[in-house]
PDB file of C-alpha atoms in Angstrom:
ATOM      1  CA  UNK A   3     228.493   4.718-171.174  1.00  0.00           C
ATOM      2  CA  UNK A   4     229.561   2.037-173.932  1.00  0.00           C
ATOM      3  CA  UNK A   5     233.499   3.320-173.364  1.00  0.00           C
ATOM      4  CA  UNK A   6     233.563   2.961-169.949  1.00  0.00           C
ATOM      5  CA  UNK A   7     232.391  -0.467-170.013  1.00  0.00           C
ATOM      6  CA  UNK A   8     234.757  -2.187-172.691  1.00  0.00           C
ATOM      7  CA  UNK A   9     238.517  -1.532-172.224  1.00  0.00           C
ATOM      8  CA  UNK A  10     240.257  -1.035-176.143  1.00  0.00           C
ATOM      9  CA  UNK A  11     240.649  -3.983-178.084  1.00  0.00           C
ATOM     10  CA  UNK A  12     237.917  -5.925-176.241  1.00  0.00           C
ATOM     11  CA  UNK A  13     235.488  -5.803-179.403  1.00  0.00           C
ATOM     12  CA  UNK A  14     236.884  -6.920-182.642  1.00  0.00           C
ATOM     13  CA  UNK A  15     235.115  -5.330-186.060  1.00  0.00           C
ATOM     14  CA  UNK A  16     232.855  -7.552-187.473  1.00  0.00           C
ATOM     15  CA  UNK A  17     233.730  -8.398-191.292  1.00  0.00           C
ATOM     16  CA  UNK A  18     231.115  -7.421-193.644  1.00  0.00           C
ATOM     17  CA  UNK A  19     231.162 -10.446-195.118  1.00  0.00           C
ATOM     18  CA  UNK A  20     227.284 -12.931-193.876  1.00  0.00           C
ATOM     19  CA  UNK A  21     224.268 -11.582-192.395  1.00  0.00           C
ATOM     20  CA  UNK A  22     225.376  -8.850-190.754  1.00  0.00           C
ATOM     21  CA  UNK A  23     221.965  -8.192-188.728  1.00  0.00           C
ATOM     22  CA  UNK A  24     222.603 -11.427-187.201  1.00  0.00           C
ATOM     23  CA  UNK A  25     226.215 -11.171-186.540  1.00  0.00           C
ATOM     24  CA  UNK A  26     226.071  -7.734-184.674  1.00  0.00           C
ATOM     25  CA  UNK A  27     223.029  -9.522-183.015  1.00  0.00           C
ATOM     26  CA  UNK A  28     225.219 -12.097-181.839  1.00  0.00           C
ATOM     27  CA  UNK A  29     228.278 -10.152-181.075  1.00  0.00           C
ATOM     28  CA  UNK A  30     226.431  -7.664-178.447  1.00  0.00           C
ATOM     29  CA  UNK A  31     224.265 -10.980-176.850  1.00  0.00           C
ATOM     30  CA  UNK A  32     227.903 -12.284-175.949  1.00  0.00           C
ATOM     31  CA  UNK A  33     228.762  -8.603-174.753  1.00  0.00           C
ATOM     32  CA  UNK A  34     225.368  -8.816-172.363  1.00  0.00           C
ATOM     33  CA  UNK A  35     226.363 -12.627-171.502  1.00  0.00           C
ATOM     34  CA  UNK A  36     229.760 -12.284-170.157  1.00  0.00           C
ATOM     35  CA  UNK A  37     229.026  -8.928-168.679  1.00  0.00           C
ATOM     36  CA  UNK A  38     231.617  -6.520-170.635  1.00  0.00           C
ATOM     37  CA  UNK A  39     228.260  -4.996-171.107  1.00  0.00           C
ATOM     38  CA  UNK A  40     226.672  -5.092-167.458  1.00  0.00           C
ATOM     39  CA  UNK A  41     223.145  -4.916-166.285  1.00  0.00           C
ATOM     40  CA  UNK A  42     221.797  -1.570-166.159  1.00  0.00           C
ATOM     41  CA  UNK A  43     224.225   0.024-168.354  1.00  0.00           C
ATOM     42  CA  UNK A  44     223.249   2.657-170.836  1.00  0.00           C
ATOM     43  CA  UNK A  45     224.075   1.302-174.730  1.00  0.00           C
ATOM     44  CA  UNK A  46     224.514   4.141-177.044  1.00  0.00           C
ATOM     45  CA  UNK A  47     223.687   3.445-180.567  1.00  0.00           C
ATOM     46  CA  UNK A  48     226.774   5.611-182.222  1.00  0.00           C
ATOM     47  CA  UNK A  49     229.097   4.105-179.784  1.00  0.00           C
ATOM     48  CA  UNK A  50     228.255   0.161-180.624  1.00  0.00           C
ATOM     49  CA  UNK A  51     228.264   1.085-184.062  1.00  0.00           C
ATOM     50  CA  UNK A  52     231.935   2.153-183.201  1.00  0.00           C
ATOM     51  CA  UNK A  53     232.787  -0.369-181.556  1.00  0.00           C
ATOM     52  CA  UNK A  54     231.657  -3.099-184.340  1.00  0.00           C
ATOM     53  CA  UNK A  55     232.988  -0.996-187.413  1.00  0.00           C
ATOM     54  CA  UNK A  56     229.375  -1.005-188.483  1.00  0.00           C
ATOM     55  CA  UNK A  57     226.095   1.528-189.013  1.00  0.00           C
ATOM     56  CA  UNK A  58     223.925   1.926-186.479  1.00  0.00           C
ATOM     57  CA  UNK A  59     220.552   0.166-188.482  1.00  0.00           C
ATOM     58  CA  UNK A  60     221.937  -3.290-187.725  1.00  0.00           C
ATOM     59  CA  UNK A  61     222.615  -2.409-184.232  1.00  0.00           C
ATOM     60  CA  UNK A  62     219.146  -0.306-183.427  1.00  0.00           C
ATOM     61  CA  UNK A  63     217.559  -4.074-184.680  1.00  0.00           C
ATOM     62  CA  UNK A  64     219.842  -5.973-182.711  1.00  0.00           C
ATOM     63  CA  UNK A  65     218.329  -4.062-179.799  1.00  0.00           C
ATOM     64  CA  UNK A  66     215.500  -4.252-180.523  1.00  0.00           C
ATOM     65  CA  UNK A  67     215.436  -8.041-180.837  1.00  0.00           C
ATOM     66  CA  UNK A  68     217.184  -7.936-177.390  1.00  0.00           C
ATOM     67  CA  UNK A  69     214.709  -6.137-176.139  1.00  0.00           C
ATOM     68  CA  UNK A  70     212.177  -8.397-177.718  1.00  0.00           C
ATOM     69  CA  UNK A  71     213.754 -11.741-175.826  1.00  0.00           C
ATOM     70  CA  UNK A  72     214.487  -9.420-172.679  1.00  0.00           C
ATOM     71  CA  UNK A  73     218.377  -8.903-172.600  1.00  0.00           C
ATOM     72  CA  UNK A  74     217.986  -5.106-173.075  1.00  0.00           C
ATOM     73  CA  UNK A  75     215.350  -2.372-171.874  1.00  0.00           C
ATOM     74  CA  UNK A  76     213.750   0.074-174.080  1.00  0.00           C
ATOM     75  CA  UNK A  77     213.183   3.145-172.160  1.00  0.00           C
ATOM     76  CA  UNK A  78     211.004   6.038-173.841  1.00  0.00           C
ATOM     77  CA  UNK A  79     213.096   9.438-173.866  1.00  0.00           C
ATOM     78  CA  UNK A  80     216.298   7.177-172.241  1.00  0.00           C
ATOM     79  CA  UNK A  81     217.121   4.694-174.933  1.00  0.00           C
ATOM     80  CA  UNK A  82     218.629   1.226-174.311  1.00  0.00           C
ATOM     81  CA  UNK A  83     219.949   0.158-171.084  1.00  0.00           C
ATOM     82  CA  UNK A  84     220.953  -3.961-170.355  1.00  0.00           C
ATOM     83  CA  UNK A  85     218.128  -5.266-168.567  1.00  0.00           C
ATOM     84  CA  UNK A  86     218.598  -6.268-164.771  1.00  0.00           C
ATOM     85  CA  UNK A  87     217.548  -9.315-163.760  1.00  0.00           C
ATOM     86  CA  UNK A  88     215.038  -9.577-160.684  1.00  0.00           C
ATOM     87  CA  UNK A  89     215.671 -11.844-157.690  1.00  0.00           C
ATOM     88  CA  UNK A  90     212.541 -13.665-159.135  1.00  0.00           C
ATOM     89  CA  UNK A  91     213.815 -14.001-162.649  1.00  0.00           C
ATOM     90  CA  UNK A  92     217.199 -15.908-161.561  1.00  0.00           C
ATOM     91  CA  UNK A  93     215.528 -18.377-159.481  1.00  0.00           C
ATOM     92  CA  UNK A  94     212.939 -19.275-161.786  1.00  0.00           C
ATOM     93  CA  UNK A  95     215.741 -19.952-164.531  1.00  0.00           C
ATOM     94  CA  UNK A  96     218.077 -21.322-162.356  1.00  0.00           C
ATOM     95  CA  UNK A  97     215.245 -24.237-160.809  1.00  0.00           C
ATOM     96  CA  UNK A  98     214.055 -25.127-164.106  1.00  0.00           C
ATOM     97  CA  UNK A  99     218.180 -25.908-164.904  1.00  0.00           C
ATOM     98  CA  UNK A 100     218.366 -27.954-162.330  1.00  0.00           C
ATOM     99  CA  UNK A 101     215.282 -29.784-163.749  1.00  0.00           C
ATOM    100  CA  UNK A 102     217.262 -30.379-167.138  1.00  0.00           C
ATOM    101  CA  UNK A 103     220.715 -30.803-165.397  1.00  0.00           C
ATOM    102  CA  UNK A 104     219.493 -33.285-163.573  1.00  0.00           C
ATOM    103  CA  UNK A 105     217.862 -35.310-165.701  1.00  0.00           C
ATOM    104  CA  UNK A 106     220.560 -35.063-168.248  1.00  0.00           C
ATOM    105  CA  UNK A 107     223.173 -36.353-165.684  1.00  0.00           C
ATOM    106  CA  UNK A 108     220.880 -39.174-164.858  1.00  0.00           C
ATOM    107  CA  UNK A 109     220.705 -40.068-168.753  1.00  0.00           C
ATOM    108  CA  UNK A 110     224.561 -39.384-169.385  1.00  0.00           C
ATOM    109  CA  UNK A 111     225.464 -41.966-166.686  1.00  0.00           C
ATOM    110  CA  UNK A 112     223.105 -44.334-168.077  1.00  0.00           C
ATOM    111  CA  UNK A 113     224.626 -43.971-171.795  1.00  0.00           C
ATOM    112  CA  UNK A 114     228.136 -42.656-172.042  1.00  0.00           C
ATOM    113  CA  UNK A 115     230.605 -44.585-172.888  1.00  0.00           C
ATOM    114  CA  UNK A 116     234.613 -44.219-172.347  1.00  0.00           C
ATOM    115  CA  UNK A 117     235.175 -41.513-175.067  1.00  0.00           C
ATOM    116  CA  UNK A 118     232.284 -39.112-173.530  1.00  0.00           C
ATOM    117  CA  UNK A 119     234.429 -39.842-169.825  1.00  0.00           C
ATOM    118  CA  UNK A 120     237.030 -38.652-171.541  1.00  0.00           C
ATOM    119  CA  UNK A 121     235.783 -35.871-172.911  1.00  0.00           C
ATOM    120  CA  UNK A 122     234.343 -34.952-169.975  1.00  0.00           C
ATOM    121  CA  UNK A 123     237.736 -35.329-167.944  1.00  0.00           C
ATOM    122  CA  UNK A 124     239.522 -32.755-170.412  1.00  0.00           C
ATOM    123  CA  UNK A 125     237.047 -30.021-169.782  1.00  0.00           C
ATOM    124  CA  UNK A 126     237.706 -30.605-165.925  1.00  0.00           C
ATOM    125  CA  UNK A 127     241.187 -29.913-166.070  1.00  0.00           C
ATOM    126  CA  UNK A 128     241.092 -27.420-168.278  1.00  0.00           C
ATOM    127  CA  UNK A 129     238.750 -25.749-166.060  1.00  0.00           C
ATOM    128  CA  UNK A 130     240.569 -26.661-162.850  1.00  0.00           C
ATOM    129  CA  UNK A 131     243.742 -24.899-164.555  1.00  0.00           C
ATOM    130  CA  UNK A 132     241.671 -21.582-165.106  1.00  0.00           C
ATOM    131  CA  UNK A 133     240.620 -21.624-161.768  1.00  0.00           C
ATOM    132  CA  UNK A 134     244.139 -21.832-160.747  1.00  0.00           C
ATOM    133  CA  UNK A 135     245.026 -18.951-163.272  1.00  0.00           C
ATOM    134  CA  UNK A 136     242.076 -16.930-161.943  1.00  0.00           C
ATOM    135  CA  UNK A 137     240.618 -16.629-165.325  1.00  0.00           C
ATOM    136  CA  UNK A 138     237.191 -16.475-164.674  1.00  0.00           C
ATOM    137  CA  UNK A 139     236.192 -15.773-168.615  1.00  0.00           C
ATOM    138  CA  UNK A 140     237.580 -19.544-169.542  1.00  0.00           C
ATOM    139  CA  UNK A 141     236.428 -21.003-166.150  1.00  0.00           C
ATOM    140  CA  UNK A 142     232.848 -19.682-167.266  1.00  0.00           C
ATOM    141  CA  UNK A 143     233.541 -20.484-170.831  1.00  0.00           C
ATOM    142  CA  UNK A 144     235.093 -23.963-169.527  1.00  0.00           C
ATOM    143  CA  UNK A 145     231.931 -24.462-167.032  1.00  0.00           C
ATOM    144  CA  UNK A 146     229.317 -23.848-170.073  1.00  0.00           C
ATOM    145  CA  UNK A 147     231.559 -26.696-172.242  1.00  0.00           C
ATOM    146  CA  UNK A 148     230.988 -29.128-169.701  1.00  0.00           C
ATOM    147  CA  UNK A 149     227.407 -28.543-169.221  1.00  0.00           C
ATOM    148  CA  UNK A 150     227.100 -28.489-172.838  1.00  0.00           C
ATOM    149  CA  UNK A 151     229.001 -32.211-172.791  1.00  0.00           C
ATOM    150  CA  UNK A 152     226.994 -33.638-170.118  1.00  0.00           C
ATOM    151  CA  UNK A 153     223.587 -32.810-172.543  1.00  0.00           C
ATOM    152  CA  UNK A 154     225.288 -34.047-175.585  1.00  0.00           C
ATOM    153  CA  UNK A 155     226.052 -37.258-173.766  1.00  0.00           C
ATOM    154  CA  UNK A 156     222.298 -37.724-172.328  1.00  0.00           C
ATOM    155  CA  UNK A 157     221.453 -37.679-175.707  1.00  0.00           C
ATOM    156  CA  UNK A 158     218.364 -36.678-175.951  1.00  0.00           C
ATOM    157  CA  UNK A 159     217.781 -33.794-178.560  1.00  0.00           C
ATOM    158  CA  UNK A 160     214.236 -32.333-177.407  1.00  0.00           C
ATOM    159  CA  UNK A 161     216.024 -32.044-173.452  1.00  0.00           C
ATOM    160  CA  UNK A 162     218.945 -30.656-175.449  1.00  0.00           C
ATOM    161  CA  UNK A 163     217.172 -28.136-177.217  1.00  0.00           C
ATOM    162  CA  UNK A 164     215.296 -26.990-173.866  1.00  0.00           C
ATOM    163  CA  UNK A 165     218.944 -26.751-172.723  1.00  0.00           C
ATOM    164  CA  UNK A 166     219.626 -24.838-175.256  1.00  0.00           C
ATOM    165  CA  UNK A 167     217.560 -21.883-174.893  1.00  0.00           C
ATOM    166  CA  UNK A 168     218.572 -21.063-171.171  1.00  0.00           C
ATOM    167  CA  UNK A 169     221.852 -21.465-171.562  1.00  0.00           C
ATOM    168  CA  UNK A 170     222.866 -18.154-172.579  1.00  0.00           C
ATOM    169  CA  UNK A 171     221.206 -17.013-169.692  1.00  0.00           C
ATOM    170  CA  UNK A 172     222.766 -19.394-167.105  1.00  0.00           C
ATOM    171  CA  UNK A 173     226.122 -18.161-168.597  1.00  0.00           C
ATOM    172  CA  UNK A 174     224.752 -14.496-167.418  1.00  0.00           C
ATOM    173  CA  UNK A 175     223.726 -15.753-164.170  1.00  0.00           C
ATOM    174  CA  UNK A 176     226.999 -17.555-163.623  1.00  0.00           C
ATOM    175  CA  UNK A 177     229.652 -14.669-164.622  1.00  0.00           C
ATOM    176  CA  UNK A 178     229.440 -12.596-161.479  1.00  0.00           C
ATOM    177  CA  UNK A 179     229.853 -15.974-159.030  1.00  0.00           C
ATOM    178  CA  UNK A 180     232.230 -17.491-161.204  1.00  0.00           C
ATOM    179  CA  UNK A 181     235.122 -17.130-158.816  1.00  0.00           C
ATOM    180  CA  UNK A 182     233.204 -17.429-155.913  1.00  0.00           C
ATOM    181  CA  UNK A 183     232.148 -20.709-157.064  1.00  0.00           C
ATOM    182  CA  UNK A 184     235.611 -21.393-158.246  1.00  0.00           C
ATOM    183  CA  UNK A 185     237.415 -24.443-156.782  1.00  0.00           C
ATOM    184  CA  UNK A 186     234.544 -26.232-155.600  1.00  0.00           C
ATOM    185  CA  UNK A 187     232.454 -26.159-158.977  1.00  0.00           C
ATOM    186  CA  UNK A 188     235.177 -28.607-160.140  1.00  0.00           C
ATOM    187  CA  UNK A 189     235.301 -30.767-157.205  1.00  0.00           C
ATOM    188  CA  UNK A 190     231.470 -31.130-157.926  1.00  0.00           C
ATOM    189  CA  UNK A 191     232.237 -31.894-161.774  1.00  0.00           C
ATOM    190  CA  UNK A 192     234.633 -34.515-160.580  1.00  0.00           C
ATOM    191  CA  UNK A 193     232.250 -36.211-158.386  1.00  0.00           C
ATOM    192  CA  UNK A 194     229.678 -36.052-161.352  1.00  0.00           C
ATOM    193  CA  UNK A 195     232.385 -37.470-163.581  1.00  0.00           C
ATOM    194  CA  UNK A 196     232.979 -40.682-161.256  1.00  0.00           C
ATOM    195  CA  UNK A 197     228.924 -41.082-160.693  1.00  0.00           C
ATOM    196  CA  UNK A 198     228.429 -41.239-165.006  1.00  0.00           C
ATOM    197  CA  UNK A 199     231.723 -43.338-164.826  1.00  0.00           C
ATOM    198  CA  UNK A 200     230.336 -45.742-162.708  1.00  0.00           C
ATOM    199  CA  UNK A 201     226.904 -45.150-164.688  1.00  0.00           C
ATOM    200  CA  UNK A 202     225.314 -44.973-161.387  1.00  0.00           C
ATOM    201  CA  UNK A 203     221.921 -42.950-162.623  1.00  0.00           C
ATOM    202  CA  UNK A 204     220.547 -42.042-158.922  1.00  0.00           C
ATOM    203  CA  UNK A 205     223.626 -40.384-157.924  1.00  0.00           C
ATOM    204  CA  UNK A 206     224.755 -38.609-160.904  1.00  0.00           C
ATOM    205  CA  UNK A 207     221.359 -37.338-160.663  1.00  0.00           C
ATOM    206  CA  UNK A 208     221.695 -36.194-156.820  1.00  0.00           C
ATOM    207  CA  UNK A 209     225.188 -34.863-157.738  1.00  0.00           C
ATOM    208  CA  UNK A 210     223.637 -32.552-160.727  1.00  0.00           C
ATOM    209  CA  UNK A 211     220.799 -31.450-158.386  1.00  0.00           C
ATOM    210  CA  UNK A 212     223.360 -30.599-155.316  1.00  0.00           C
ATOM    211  CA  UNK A 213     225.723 -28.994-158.224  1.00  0.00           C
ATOM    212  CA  UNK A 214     223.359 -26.272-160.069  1.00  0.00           C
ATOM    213  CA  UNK A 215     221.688 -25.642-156.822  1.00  0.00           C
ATOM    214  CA  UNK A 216     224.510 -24.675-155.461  1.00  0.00           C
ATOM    215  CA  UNK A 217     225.324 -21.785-158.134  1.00  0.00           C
ATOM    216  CA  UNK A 218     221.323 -20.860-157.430  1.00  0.00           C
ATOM    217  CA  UNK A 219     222.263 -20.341-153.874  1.00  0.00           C
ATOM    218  CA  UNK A 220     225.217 -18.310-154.301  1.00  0.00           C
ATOM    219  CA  UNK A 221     224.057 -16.449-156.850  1.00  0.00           C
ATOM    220  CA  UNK A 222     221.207 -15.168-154.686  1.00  0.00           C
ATOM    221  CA  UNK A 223     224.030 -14.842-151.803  1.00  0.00           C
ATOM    222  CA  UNK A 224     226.105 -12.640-154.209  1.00  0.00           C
ATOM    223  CA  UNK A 225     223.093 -10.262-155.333  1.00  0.00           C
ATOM    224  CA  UNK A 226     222.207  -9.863-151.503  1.00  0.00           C
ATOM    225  CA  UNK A 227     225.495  -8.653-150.244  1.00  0.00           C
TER     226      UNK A 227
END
């Protein structure tokens, strides 16, 4: 159930204020993407309404657009449930980000200048020091920023856009190997840093590959055990 899953105070109210359809929308997606709502669990209607301060008509079509773009299950006689993704799912999303990564490394070495290094830098230390404060919401939060930097930097806006539309789901893929990963996931964004530093193209590219495919791998490690 919905209250087992979110400890009080985890979901703020949404203000009525906007398009409320799209807010709730948005609010449970980032539920489903960090996990306070986890795969397989049963989402009650009355009790998301609850939680968001809001009917439940914006949140049965924010479920059902979920269920639409395959975040939640419709189940006849059941009701909603988060979907769970298949061994088959994750791989195919996490090999077609490396494709991306990679070749957004490869075009952030060959155009970013000191202010994207920078930038770059900042988001390694800051998610370096959540490592080292175990707080694996920012170090996910932190890891999506950099990503995010390194395909802001490539710029190129149709790769970016590709980018765009997996990333919530890499995000959902990361969460539960977050501190696995931990430590070394920055030690690999530092060596990416010095390869687009040194705008050496073929081994920020090799660096990107190595990187993502090594969240594939222990992604697939973590589901196994």
């Amino acid at each position: 159930m919905l209250s087992a899953g979110l400890p009080q105070g985890t979901v703020p109210k949404l203000e009525r204020p906007g398009p409320l359809r799209e807010r709730v929308y948005e609010a449970l997606l980032e539920l489903i993407t960090t996990r306070a709502l986890r795969p397989g669990q049963h989402l009650v209607e009355s009790e998301l309404a609850g939680h968001l301060g809001v009917s439940r008509q914006p949140v049965r079509e924010a479920l059902q657009r979920l269920n639409t773009e395959g975040w939640v299950d419709l189940r006849p006689a059941q009701g909603a449930f988060v979907h769970e993704p298949t061994e088959s799912e994750a791989d195919q999303l996490l090999s077609v980000r490396t494709l991306l990564e990679a070749e957004a490394a490869r075009l952030a070495a060959a155009n970013s200048g000191t202010a994207g290094i920078e930038a770059l830098e900042e988001l390694c230390a800051q998610g370096e020091q959540a490592v080292a404060d175990d707080d694996v919401d920012l170090a996910v939060a932190t890891n999506a920023a950099f990503h995010a930097k390194v395909m802001e930097l490539a710029g190129n806006l149709v790769l970016a856009e590709l980018a765009g539309q997996v990333d919530r789901r890499v995000r959902w893929y990361y969460t539960p190997v977050a501190r696995q990963r931990g430590r070394q996931s920055w030690i690999e964004h530092r060596e990416l840093i010095a390869a687009i530093s040194a705008r050496d193209e073929k081994r920020a590219t090799e660096v990107m590959r190595a990187h993502t495919e090594h969240t594939r791998k222990t992604y697939h490690q973590h589901e196994q055990s």
